[in-house]
Coordinates of N, CA and C in Angstrom, one line a residue:
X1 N -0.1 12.7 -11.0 CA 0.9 11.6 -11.2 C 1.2 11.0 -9.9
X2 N 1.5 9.7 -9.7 CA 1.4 9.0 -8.6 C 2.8 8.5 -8.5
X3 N 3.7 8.8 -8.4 CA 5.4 7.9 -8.0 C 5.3 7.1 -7.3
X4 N 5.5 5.8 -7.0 CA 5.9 5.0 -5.7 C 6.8 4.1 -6.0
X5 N 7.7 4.0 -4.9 CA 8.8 3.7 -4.7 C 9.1 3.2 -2.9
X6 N 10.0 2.0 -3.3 CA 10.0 1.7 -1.8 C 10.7 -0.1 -2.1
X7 N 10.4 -1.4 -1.4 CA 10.9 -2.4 -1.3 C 10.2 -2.9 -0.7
X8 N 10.3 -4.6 -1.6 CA 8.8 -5.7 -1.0 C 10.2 -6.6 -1.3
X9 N 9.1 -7.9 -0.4 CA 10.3 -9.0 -0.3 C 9.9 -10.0 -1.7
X10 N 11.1 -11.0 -1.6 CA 10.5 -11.7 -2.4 C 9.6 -12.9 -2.1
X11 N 8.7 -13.4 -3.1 CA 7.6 -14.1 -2.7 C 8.3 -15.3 -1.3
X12 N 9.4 -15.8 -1.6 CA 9.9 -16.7 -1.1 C 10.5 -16.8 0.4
X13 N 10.1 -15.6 0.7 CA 10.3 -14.9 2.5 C 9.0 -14.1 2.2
X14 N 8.1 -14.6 3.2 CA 6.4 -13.7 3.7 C 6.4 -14.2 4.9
X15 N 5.2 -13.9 5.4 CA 4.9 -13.3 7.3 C 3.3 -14.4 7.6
X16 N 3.4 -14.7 8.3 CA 1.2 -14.8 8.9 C 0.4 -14.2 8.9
X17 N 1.5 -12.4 9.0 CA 0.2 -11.6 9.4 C 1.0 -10.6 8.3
X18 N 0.2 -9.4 8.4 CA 0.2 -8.0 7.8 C 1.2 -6.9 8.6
X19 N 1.5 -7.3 9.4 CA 2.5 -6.6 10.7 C 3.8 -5.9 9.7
X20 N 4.3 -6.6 8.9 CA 5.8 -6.0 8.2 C 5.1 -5.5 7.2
X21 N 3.7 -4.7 7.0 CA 3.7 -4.0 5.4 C 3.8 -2.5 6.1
X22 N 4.0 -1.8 5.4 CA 4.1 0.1 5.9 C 4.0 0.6 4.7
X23 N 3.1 1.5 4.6 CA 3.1 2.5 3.7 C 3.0 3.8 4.2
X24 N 3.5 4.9 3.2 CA 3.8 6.0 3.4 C 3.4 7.1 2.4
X25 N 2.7 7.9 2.6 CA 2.1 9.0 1.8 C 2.6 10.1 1.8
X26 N 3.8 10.8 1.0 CA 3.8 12.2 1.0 C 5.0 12.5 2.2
X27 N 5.5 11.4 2.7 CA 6.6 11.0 3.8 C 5.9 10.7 5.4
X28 N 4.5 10.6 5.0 CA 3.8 10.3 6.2 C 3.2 8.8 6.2
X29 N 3.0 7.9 7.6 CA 2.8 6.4 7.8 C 1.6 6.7 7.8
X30 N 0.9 6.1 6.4 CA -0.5 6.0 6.5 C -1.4 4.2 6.3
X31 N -2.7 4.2 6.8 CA -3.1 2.9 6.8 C -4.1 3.1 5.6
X32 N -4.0 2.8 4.7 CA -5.3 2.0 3.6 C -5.3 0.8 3.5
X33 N -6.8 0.3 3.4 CA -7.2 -1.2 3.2 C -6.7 -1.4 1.4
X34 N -7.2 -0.3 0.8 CA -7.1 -0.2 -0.8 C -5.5 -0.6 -1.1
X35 N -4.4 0.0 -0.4 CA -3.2 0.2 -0.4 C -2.5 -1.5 -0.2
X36 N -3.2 -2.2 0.9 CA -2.6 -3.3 1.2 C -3.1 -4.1 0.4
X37 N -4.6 -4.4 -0.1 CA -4.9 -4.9 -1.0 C -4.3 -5.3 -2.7
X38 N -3.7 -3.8 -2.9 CA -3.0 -3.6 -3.7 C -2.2 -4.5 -4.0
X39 N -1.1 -4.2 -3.0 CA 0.6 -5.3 -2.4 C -0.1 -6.8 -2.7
X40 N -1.0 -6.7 -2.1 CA -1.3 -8.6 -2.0 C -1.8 -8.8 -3.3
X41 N -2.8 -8.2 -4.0 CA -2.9 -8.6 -5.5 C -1.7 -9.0 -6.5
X42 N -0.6 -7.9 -6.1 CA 0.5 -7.9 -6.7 C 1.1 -9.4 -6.9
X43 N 1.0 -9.8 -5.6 CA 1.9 -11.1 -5.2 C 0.6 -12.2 -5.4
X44 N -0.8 -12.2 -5.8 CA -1.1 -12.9 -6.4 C -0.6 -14.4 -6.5
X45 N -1.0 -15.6 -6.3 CA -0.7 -16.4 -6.8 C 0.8 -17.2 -6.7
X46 N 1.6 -15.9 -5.7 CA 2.8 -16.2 -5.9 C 3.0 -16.4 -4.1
X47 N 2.2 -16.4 -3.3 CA 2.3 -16.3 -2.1 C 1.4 -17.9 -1.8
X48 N 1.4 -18.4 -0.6 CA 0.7 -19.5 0.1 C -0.5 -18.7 0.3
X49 N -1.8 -19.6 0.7 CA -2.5 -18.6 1.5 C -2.7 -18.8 2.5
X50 N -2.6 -17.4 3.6 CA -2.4 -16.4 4.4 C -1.3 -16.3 4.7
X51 N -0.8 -16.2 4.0 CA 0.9 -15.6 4.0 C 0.7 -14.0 3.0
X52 N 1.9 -13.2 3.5 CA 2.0 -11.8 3.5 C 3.4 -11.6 3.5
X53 N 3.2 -10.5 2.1 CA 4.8 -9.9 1.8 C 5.2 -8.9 3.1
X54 N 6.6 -8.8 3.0 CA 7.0 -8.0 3.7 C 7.1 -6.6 2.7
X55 N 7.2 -5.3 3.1 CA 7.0 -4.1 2.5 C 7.3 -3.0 2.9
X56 N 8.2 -2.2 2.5 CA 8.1 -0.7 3.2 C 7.6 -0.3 1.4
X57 N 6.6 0.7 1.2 CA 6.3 1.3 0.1 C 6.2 3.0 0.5
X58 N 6.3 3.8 -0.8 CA 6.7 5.0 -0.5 C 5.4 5.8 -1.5
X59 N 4.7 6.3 -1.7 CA 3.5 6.4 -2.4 C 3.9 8.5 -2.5
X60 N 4.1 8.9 -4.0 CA 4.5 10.2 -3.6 C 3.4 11.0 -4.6
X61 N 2.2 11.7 -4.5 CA 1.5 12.3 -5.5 C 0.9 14.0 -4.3
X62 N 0.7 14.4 -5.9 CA -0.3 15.9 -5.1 C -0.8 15.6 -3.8
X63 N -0.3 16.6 -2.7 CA -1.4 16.5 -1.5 C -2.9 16.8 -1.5
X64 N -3.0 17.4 -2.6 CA -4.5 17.5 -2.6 C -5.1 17.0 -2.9
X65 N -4.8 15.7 -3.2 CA -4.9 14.5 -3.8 C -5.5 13.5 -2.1
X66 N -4.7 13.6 -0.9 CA -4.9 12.7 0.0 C -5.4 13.5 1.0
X67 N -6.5 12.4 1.6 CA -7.3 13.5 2.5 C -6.8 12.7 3.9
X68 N -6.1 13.3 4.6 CA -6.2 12.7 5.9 C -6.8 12.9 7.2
X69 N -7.8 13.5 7.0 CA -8.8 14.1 8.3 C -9.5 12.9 8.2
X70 N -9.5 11.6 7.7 CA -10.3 10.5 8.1 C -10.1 9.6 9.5
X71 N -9.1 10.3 10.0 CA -9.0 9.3 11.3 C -8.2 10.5 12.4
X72 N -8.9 10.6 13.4 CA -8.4 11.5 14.4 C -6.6 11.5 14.5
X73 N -6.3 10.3 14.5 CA -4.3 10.5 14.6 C -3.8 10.2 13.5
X74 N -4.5 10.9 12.3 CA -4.5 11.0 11.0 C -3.8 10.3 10.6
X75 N -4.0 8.4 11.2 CA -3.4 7.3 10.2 C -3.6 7.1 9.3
X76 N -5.3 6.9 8.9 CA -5.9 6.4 8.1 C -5.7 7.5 7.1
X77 N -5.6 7.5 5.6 CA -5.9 8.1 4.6 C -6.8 7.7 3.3
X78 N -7.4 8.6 3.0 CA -8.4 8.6 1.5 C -7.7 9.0 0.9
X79 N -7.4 8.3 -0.7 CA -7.0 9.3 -1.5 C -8.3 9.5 -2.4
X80 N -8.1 10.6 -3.2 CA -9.3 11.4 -4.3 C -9.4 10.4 -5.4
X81 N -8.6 10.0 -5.9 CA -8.8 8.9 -6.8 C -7.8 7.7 -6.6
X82 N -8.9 6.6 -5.6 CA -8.0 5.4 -5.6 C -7.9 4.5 -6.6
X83 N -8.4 4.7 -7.2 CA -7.7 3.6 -9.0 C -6.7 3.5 -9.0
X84 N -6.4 5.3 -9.3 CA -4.9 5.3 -9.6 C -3.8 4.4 -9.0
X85 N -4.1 5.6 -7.5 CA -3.0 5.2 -6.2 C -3.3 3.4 -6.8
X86 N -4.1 2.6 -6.5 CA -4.0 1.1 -6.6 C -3.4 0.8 -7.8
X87 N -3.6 1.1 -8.9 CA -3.5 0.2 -9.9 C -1.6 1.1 -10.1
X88 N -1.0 2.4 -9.7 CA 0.5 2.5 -9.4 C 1.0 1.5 -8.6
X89 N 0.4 1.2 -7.1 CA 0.9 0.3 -6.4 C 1.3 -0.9 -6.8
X90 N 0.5 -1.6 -7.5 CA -0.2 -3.1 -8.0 C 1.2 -2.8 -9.2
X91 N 1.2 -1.9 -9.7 CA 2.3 -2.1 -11.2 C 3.6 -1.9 -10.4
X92 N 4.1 -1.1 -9.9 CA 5.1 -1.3 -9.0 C 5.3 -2.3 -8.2
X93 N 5.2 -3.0 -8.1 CA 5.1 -4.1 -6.9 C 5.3 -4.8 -8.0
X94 N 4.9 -5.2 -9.1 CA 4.6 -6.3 -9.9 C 6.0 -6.1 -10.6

């Protein structure tokens, strides 16, 4: 089971860049492309393009579920099944 929980802006205040999104795994700051992808699918249609929501999200499932030996300062994370993690995010957000 995948919880996420956290606060995006509304379409009507966004950014240039990707600088204000943060996510968080398990209470740790982690970077996925899948994760940010996610957020931006969400907003879909409802953003300019290259404009970006603002975001703190909170992503809470089994650790054994997220692998973070992918990046030496164990930013980056894999999770074991990214559908999920995406398609929670993407419905949350939405």
């Amino acid at each position: 089971m995948v919880l996420v929980t956290g606060f995006t802006s509304r379409p009507s205040v966004s950014r240039s860049s990707r600088s204000q999104i943060s996510f968080f795994a398990n209470g740790r700051w982690v970077q996925n492309k899948f994760l940010t992808y996610a957020l931006e699918e969400a907003y879909h249609a409802l953003l300019p393009q290259g404009r970006h929501p603002i975001a703190v999200v909170n992503i809470s499932l089994d650790p054994k579920l997220v692998d973070v030996n992918v990046h030496p300062a164990k930013a980056e994370v894999r999770f074991l099944n990214e559908r999920e993690v995406f398609g929670a995010v993407q419905r949350s957000v939405r």
